[in-house]
Short mmCIF file of N, CA and C in Angstrom, two decimals:
data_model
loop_
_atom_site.label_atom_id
_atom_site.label_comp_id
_atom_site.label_asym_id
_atom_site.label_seq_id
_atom_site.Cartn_x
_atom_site.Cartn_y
_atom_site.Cartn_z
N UNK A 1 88.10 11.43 68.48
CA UNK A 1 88.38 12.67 67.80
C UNK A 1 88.27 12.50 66.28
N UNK A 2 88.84 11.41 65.56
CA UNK A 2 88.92 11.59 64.25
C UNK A 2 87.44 11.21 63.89
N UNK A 3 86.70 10.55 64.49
CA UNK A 3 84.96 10.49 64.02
C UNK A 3 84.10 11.76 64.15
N UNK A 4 84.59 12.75 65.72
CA UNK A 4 84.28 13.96 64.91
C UNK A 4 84.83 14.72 63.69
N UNK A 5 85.85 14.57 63.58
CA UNK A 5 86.20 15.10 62.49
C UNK A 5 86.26 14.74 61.14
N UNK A 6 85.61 13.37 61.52
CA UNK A 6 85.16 13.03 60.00
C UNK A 6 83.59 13.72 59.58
N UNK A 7 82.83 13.24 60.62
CA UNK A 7 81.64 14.08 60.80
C UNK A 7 81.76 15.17 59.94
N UNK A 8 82.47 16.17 60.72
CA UNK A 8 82.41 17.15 60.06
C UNK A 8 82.51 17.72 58.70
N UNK A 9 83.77 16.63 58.51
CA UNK A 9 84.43 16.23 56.98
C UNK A 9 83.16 15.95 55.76
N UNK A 10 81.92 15.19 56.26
CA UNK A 10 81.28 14.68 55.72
C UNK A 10 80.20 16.15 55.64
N UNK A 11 79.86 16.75 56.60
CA UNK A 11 78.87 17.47 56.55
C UNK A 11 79.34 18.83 55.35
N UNK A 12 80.64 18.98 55.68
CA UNK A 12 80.78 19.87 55.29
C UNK A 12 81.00 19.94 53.18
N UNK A 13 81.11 18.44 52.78
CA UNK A 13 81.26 17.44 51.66
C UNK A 13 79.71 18.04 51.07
N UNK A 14 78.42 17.51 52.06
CA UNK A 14 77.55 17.84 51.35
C UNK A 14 76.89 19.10 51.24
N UNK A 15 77.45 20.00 52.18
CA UNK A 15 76.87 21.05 51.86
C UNK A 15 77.91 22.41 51.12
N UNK A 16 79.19 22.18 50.79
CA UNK A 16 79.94 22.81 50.01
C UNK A 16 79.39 22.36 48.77
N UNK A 17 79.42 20.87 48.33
CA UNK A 17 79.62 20.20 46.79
C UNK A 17 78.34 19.44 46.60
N UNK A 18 77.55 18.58 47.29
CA UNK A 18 76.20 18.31 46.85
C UNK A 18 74.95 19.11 47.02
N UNK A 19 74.96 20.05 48.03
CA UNK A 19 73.97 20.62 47.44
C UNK A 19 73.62 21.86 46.50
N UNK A 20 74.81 22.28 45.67
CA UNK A 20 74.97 23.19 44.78
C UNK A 20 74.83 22.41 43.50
N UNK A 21 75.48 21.43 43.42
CA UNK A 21 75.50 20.42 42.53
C UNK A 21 73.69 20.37 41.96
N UNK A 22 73.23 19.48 43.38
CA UNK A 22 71.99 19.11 43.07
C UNK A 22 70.99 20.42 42.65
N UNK A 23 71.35 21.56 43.07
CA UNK A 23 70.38 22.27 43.02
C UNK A 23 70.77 22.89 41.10
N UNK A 24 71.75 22.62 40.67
CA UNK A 24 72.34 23.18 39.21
C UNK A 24 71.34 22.20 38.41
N UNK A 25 71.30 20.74 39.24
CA UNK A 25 70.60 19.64 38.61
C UNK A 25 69.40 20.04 37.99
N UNK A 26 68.79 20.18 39.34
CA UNK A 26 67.53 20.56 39.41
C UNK A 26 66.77 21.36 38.16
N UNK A 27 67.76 22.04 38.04
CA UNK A 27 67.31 23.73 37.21
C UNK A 27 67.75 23.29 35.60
N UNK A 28 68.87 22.04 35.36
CA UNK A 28 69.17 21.75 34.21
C UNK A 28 67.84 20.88 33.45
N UNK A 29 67.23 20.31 34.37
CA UNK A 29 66.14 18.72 34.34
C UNK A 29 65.35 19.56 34.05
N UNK A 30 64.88 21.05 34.47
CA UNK A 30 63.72 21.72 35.02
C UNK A 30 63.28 22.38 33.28
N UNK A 31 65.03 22.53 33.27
CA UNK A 31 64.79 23.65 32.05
C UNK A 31 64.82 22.79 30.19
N UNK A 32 64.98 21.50 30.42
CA UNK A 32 65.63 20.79 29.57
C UNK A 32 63.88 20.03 29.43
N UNK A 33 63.06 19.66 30.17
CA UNK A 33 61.50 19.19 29.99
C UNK A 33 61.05 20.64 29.64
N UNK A 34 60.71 21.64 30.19
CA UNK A 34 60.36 22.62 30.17
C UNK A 34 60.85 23.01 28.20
N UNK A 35 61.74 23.11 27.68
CA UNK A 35 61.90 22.81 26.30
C UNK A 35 61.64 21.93 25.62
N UNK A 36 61.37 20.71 25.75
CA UNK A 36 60.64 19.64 25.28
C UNK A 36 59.59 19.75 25.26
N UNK A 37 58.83 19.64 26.54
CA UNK A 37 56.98 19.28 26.68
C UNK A 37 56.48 20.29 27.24
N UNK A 38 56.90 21.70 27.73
CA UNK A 38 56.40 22.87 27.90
C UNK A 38 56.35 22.97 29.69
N UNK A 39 55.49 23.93 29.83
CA UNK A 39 55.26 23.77 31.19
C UNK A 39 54.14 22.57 32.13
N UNK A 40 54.92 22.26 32.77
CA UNK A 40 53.91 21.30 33.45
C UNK A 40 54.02 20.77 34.87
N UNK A 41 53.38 20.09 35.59
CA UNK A 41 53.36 19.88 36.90
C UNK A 41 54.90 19.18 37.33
N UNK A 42 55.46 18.61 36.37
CA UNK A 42 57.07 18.10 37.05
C UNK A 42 57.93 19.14 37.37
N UNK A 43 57.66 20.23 36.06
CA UNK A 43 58.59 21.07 35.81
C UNK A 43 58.15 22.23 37.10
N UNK A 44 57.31 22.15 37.40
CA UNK A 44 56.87 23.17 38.52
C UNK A 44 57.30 22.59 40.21
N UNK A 45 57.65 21.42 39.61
CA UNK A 45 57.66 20.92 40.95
C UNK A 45 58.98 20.65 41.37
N UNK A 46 59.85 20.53 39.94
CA UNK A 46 61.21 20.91 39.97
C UNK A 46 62.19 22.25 40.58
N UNK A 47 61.08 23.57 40.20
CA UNK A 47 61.52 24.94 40.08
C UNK A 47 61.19 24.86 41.85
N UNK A 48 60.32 24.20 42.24
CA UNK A 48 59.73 24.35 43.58
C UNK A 48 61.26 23.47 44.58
N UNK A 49 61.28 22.72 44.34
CA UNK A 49 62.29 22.07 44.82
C UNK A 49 63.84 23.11 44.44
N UNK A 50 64.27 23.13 43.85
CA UNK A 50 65.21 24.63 43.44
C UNK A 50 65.29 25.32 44.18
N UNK A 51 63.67 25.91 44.36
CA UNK A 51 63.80 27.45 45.16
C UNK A 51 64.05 26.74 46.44
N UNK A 52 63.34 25.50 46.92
CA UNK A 52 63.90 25.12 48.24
C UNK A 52 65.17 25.05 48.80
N UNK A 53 66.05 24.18 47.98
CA UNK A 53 67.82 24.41 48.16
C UNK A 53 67.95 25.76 47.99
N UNK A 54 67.60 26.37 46.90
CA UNK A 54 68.51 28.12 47.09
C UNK A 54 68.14 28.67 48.89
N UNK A 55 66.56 28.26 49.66
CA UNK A 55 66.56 28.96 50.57
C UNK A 55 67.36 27.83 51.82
N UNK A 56 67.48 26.55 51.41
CA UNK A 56 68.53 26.21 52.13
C UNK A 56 69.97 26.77 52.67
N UNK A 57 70.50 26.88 51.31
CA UNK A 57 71.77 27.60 51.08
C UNK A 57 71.50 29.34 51.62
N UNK A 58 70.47 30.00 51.51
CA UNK A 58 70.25 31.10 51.80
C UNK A 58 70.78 32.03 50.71
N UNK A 59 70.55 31.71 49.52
CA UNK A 59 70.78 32.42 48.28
C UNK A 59 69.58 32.91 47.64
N UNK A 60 69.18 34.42 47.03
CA UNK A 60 68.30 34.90 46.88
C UNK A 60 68.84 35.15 45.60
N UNK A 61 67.73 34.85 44.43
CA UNK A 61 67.89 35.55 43.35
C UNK A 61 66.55 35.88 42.77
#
């Protein structure tokens, strides 16, 4: 019992707090090159990865 419920403990760890986290990341890295060296294939590939977690999470903006 307590290994499911660590399980759960764990799943629920990364998808409350790391993947909001990572996806804030994402968009900070995205937007922080993107002011430095302009637009370019990282930075696109950053925003691409972004929109992926937001449709993970199922957040539309």
């Amino acid at each position: 019992m307590w290994l499911f419920l660590r399980r759960r403990l764990i799943m629920w760890v990364v998808l409350a707090i790391a993947v909001p986290l990572l996806e804030w990341l994402l968009g900070k890295v995205s937007a922080e090159l993107r002011a430095r060296k302009g637009e370019s294939a990282v930075t696109r590939g950053l925003d691409t990865a972004q929109s992926g977690i937001r449709t993970l999470r199922g957040k539309r903006r």
